[in-house]
Structures are given as C-alpha cells and as structure tokens.
Short mmCIF file of C-alpha atoms in Angstrom, two decimals:
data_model
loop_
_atom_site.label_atom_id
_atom_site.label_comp_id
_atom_site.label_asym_id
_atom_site.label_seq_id
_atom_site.Cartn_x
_atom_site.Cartn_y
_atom_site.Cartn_z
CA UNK A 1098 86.80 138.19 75.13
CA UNK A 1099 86.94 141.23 73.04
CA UNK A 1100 83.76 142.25 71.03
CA UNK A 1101 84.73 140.77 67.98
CA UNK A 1102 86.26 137.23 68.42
CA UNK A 1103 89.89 136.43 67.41
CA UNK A 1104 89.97 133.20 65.01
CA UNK A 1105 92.94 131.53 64.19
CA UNK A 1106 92.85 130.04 60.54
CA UNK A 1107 95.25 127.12 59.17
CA UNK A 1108 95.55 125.60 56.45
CA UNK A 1109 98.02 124.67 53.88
CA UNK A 1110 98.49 126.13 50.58
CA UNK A 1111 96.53 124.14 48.11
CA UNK A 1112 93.30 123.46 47.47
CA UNK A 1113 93.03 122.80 51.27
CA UNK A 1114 93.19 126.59 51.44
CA UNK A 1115 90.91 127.44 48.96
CA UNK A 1116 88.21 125.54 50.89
CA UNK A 1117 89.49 127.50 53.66
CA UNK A 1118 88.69 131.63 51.52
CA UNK A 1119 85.42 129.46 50.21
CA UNK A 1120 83.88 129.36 53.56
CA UNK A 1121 85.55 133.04 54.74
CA UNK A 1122 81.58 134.37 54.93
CA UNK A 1123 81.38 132.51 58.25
CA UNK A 1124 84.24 134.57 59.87
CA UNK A 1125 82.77 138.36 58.41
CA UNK A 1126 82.57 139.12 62.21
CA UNK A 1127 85.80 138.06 63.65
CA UNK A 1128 89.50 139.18 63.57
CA UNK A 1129 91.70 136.61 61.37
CA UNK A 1130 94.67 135.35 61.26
CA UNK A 1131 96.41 132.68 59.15
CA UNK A 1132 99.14 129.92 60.07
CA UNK A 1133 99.81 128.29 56.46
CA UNK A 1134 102.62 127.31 54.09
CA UNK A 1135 104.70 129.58 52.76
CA UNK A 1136 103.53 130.15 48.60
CA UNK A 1137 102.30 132.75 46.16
CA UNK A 1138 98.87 131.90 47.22
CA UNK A 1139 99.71 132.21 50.94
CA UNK A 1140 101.62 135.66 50.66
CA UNK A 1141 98.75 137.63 49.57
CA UNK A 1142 96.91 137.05 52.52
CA UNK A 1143 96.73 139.90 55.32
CA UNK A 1144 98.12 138.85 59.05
CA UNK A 1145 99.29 135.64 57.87
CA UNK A 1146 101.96 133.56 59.87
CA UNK A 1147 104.05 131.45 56.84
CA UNK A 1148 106.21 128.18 57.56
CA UNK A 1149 108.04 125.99 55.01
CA UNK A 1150 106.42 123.39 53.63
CA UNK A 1151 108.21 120.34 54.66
CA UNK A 1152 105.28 118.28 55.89
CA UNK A 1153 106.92 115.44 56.88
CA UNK A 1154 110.08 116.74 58.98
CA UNK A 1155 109.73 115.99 62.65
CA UNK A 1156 111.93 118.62 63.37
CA UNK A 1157 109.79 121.23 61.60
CA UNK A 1158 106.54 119.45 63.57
CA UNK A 1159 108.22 120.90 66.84
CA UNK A 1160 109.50 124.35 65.35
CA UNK A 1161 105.93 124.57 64.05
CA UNK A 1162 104.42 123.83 67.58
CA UNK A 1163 106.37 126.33 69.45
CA UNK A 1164 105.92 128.90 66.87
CA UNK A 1165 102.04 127.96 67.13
CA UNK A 1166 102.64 128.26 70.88
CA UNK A 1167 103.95 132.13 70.77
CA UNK A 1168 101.66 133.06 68.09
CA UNK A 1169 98.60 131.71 70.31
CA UNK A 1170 100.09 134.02 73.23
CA UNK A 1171 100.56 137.21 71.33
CA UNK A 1172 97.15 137.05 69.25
CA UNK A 1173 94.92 134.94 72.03
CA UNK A 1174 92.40 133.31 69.20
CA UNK A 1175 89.14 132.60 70.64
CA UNK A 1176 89.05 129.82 67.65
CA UNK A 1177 91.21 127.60 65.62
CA UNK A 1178 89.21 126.69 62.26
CA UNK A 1179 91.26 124.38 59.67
CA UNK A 1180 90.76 122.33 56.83
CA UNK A 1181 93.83 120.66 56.88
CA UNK A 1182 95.93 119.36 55.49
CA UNK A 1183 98.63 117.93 58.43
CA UNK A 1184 99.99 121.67 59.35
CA UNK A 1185 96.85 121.17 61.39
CA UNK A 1186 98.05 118.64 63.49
CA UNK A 1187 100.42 121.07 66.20
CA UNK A 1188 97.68 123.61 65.78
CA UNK A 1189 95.02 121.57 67.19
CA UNK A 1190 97.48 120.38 70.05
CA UNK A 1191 98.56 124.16 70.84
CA UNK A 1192 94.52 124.75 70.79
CA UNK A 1193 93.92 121.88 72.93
CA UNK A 1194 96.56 122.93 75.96
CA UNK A 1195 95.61 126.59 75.27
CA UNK A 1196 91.88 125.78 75.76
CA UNK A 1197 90.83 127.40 72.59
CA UNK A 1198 87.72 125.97 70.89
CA UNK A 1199 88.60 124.01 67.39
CA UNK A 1200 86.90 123.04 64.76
CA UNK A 1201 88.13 120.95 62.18
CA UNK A 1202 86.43 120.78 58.20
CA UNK A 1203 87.49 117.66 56.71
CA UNK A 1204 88.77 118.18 52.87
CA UNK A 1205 85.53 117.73 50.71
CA UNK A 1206 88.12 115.24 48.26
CA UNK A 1207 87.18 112.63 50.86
CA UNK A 1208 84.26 111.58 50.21
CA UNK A 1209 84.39 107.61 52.03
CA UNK A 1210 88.01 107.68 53.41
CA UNK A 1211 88.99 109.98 55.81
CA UNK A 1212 92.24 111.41 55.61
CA UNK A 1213 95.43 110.76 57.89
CA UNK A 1214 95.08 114.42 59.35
CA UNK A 1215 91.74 114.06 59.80
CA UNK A 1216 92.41 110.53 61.65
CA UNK A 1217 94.87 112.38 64.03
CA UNK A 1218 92.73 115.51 64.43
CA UNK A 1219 89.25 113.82 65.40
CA UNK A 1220 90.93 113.05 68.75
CA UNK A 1221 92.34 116.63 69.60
CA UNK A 1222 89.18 118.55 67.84
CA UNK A 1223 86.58 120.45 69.76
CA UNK A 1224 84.03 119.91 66.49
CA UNK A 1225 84.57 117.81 63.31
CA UNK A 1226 82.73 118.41 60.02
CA UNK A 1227 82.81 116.16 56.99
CA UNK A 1228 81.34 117.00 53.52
CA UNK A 1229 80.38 114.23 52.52
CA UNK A 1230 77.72 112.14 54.54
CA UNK A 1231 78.87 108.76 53.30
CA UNK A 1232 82.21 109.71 55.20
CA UNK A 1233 80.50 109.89 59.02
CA UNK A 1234 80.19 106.11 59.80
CA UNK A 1235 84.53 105.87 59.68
CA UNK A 1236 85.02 108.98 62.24
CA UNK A 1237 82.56 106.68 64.37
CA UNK A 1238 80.08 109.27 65.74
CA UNK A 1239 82.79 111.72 66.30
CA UNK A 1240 81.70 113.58 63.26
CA UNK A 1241 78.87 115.58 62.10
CA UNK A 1242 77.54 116.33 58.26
CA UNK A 1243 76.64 120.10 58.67
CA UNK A 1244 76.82 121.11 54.44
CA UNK A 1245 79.75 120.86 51.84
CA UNK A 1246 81.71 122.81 49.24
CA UNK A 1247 81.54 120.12 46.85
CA UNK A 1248 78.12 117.73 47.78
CA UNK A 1249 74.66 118.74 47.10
CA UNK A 1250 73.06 116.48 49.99
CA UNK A 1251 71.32 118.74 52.43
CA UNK A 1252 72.49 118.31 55.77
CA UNK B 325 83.96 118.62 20.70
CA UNK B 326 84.74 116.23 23.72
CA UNK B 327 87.69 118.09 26.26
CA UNK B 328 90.21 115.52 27.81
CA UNK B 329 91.77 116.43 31.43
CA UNK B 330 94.52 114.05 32.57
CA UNK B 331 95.25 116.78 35.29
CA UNK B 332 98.47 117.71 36.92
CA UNK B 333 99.82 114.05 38.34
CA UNK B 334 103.24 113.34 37.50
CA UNK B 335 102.51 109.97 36.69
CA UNK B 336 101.40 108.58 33.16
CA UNK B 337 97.97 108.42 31.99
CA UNK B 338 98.40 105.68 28.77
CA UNK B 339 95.35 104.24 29.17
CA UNK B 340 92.94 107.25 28.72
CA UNK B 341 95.37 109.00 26.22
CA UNK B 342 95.34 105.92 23.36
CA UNK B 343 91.88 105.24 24.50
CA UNK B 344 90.56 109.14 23.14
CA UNK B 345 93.08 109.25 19.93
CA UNK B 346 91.85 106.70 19.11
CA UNK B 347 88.21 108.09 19.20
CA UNK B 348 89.42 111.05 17.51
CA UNK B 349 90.65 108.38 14.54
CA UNK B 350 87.67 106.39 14.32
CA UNK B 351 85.05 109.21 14.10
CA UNK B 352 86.98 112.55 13.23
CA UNK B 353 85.08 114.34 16.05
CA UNK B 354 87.42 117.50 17.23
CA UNK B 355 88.92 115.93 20.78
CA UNK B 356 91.30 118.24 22.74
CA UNK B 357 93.13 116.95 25.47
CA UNK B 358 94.93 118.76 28.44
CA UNK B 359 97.86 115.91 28.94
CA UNK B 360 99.60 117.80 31.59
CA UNK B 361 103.27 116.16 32.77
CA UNK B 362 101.83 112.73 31.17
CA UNK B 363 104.64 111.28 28.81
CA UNK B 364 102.13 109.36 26.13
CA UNK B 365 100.96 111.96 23.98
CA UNK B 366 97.91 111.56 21.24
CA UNK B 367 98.31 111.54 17.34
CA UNK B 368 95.09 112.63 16.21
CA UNK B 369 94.29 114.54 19.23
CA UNK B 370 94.67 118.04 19.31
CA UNK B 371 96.77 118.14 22.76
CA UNK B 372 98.50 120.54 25.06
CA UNK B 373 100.54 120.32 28.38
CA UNK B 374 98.58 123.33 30.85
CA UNK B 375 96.99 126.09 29.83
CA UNK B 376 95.56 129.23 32.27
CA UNK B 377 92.48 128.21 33.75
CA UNK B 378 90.06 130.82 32.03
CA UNK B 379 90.82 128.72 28.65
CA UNK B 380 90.37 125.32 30.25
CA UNK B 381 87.04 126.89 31.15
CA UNK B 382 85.98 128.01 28.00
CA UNK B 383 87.23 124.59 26.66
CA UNK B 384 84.73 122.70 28.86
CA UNK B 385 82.18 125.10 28.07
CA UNK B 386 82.67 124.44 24.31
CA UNK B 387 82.32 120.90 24.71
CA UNK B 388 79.45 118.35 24.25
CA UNK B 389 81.20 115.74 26.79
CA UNK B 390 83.94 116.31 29.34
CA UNK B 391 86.37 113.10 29.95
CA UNK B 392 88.46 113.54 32.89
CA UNK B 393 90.66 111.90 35.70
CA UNK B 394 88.60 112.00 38.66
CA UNK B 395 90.32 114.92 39.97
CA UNK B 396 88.25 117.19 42.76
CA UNK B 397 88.67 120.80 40.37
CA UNK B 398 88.38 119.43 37.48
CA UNK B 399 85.05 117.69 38.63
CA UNK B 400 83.76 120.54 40.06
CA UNK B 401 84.81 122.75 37.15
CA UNK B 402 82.90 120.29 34.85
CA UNK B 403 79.84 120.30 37.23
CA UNK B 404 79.73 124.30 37.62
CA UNK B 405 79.39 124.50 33.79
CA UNK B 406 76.78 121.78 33.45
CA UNK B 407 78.44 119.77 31.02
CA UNK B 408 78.06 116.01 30.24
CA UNK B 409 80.84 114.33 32.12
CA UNK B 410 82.71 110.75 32.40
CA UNK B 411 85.25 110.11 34.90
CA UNK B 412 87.93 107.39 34.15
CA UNK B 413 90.17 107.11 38.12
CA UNK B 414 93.98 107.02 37.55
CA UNK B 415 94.56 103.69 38.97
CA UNK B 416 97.66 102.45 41.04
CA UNK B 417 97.79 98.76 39.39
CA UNK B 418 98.30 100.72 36.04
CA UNK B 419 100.84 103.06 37.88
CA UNK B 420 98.45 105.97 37.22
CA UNK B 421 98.61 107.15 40.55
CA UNK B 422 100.58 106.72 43.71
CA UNK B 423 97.07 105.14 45.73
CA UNK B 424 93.39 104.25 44.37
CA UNK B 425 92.09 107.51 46.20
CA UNK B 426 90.57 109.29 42.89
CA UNK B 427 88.29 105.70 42.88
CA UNK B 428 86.68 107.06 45.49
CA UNK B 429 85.55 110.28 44.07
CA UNK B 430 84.71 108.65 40.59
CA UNK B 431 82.32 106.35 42.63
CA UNK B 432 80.85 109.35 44.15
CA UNK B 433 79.79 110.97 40.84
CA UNK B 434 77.98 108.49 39.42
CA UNK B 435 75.98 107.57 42.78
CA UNK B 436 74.78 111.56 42.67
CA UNK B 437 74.42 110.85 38.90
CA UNK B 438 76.84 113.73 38.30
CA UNK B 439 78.00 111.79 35.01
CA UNK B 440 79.20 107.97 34.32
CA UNK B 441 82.54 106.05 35.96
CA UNK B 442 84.66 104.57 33.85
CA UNK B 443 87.12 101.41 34.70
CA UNK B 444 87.05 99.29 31.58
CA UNK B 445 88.90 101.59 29.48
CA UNK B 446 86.75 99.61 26.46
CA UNK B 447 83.09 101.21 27.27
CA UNK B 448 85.04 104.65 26.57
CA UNK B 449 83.93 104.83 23.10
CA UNK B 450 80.29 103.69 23.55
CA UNK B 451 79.94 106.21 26.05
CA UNK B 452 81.28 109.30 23.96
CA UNK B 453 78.80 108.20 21.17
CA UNK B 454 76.35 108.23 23.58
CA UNK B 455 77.27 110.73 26.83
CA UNK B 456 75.54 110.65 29.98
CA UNK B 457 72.91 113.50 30.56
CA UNK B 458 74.47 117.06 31.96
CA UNK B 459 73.54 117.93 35.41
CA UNK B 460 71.59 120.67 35.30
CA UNK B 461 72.04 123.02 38.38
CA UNK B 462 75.00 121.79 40.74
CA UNK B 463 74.82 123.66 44.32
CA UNK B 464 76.98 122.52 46.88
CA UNK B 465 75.04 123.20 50.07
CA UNK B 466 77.57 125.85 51.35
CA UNK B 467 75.23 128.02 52.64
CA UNK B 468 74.72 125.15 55.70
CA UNK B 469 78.68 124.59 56.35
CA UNK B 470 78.78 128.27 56.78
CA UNK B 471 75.82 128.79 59.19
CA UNK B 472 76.61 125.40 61.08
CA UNK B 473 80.56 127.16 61.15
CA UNK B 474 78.55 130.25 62.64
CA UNK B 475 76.44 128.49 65.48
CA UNK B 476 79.23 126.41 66.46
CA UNK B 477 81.23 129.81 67.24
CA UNK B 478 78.15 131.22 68.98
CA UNK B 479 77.14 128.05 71.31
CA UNK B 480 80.47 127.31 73.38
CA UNK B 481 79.86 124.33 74.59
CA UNK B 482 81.99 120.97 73.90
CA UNK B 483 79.68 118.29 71.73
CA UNK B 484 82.37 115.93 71.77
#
C-alpha cells in the first residue's frame, strides 16, 4: 500500500451521488476515483470512469463488471465506498474477488425499507451503514447506524 | 404565504393541487405552488412548472408554512430553512406515484416532529390555519458518518 490509500468511489448520478460529494471530508487523505453514470453532474468530476445509464440491461451488468475488473487492475483501490444506487452491485462483486475492503452507505431516502441494491449488496459488503436507525432491524444485524446526512439521531 | 412543492414525478398530483386552490379561494392568503410535470393545474393559485433552485429557496424562506410531497430535497430543503412544514405522500392507490415509498419518509417526519403527515387530504385546511411549529436547528449528524467512514478505513479488519 502506497502512503496515501487509493479509494474507489461509485455511485450513480442523482441524488445518490450527492450523498456521495456530501461525505467527500472522509476521503481528504486518499487518492479518488469515480465509477458513475455518465451526466452533467458526473462529467465535472476529476478521474472519473463514466458508463451509460441503462440500469436494468443485463448485458450492460457484464460490460460494467469487466470494465470494473480492468479499472480495479490499473488503479489497485485499497477501498470501494458507494452509496448506491444498483451500479454498485458489479462493483462490490469486482471488490469482493479482488479482496478490496467495501463499504456500502445505504441512501438516507430509506428510512424503514431498505432498498433492492442495498438487499443485494449486504451480502457482498465488507461494512454496511444505514442512516436511519429504524432501518437496522430489516438488514438483520448485518448493518450498523454510524450517523446520517439526513437524521438527527446520534449514533 | 404558504409554498406548494409537488416535485418532479411524472405522475399527477390532483389531490394536493384542488386541495391548496382551494385554500387560496376560501381565505385569499398568497399560495404559490411549484406543480412540476403534474397535469391539474390551480385557479387561484399562483403556480409554476420548475424554477432554479436559488428561487425555490427564497420561496420557502418567504413562507409561513411549506406543503410538500414527501420528497427527500424538498424535505431537507424545508428543514435547512426552519420553516413550518406538512407533508402530504403521493400515494399509489391515487396513481400519485409508481409505489407507497414517499409514506415512508412522511411517517418519518412527524415521528422526529419535523412537521405534520398528511393522508386525509380534508385536515389540509385546518392545518394551514393552524401550521405545525418550525424546527428550530436541523443537524444531520454527519460529522459521525464521516468519522465512522474514517475508522472503518483505518481498522482493516472484517466485522461482518
């Protein structure tokens, strides 16, 4: 491992990624880079990696993976950090056969349900946050309340 | 002034549209409703479709009561301004919205007594005559995601 840490951040373009810049204080000591949908909001960012946005083409699930795959070789993140949505789901299978420690932030608009990604993701996940606490008892212990962007509960 | 956010849903939002008009008929307060791509539109209403977000700030800062969808930014937009606030969910038996998801978050503000939940559409107009209390003071505890994001990075060992 290099002195500063590599993280690999995904998310896709929406509000999902505005969570993501929210919490960018916690990576001031690491090298970034981003695996998101391709938008306006997306193209601004530096060293991002930007795929279509066609969420629900099986096709573009395995184009994504391998992409993930050669993207993981070439930049060798320490950590994948995402909060969602399901453009997470071949990251966190690239991270788990890679070996790369992965955290997953579920969206802070669930506040009792948890979300499909978040359903698939709790399996494959190194560490899973929710932001809301009322959320924890359907992730069955897998989860953990650490804070939130949107509830004022302290953790 | 009361602001009205139906959001950016595709779907129609009849209910809360007629329900506000017809607030804005009965007492001649000023209401001003964001209607985005909703196709029932208000008479007495002032309305528009979107506007940039600096102005839909400033509206909600101008107002004595916010009523909006229970949307997550237009929640937390309310919230950050400490403004009195009902929520009224888009609701999939009135083909509001595709699922009952925004339920969730509307039951959510009024347990942190963020503002009131609305599902009778009827108790609208009692509740603009008399709003809910502001809350003063919203802070998300970000600070805690952000050192708990931190540690985890620093301890690298597998908790699950």
């Amino acid at each position: 491992m290099s002195q500063r840490p590599t993280v690999a951040l995904v998310s896709s373009h929406g509000g999902h990624l505005t969570e993501l810049l929210e919490l960018d204080d916690a990576f001031a000591e690491c090298n970034k880079f981003y695996f998101c949908y391709d938008a306006d909001t997306t193209r601004r960012l530096p060293n991002a990696y930007l795929v279509p946005n066609r969420p629900y083409s099986p096709i573009r699930f395995i184009v994504n993976l391998a992409r993930l795959w050669k993207i993981f070789s070439k930049e060798r993140p320490d950590f994948l950090v995402s909060t969602g949505a399901e453009i997470a789901i071949p990251a966190f299978i690239v991270a788990k056969l890679r070996g790369v420690r992965s955290l997953y932030i579920e969206c802070g608009a669930q506040c009792t349900r948890p979300s499909i990604t978040g359903r698939v993701v709790v399996h494959l996940a190194d560490q899973f946050f929710v932001q809301w606490p009322e959320l924890l008892p359907a992730y069955c212990g897998r989860a953990e309340y650490r804070g939130s962007l949107i509830d004022e509960t302290a953790p | 002034m009361i602001f009205v956010s139906l959001g950016t849903m595709h779907l129609d939002f009849a209910r809360l549209v007629r329900a506000m008009d017809s607030v804005a008929q009965r007492t001649g307060e000023r209401v001003v409703m964001q209607t985005g791509l909703a196709s029932t539109l208000p008479i007495h209403a002032e309305h528009f479709a979107f506007r940039p977000r600096t102005e839909i700030l400033a509206l909600i800062a101008g107002a004595r009561l916010v009523v909006t969808h229970a949307g997550i930014g237009s929640v937390i937009d309310v919230l950050r301004t400490s403004r009195s606030l009902v929520v009224v969910p888009r609701l999939r038996r009135h083909h509001e919205h595709n699922n009952d998801h925004q339920l969730d978050l509307a039951q959510a503000v009024e347990r942190r007594g963020w503002g009131k939940m609305v599902l009778n559409i009827e108790e609208l107009e009692t509740l603009c005559a008399s709003p809910p209390p502001a809350h003063r003071g919203y802070t998300p505890t970000k600070a805690p995601l952000i050192a708990a994001i931190g540690q985890w990075m620093k301890t690298p060992t597998r908790t699950l």
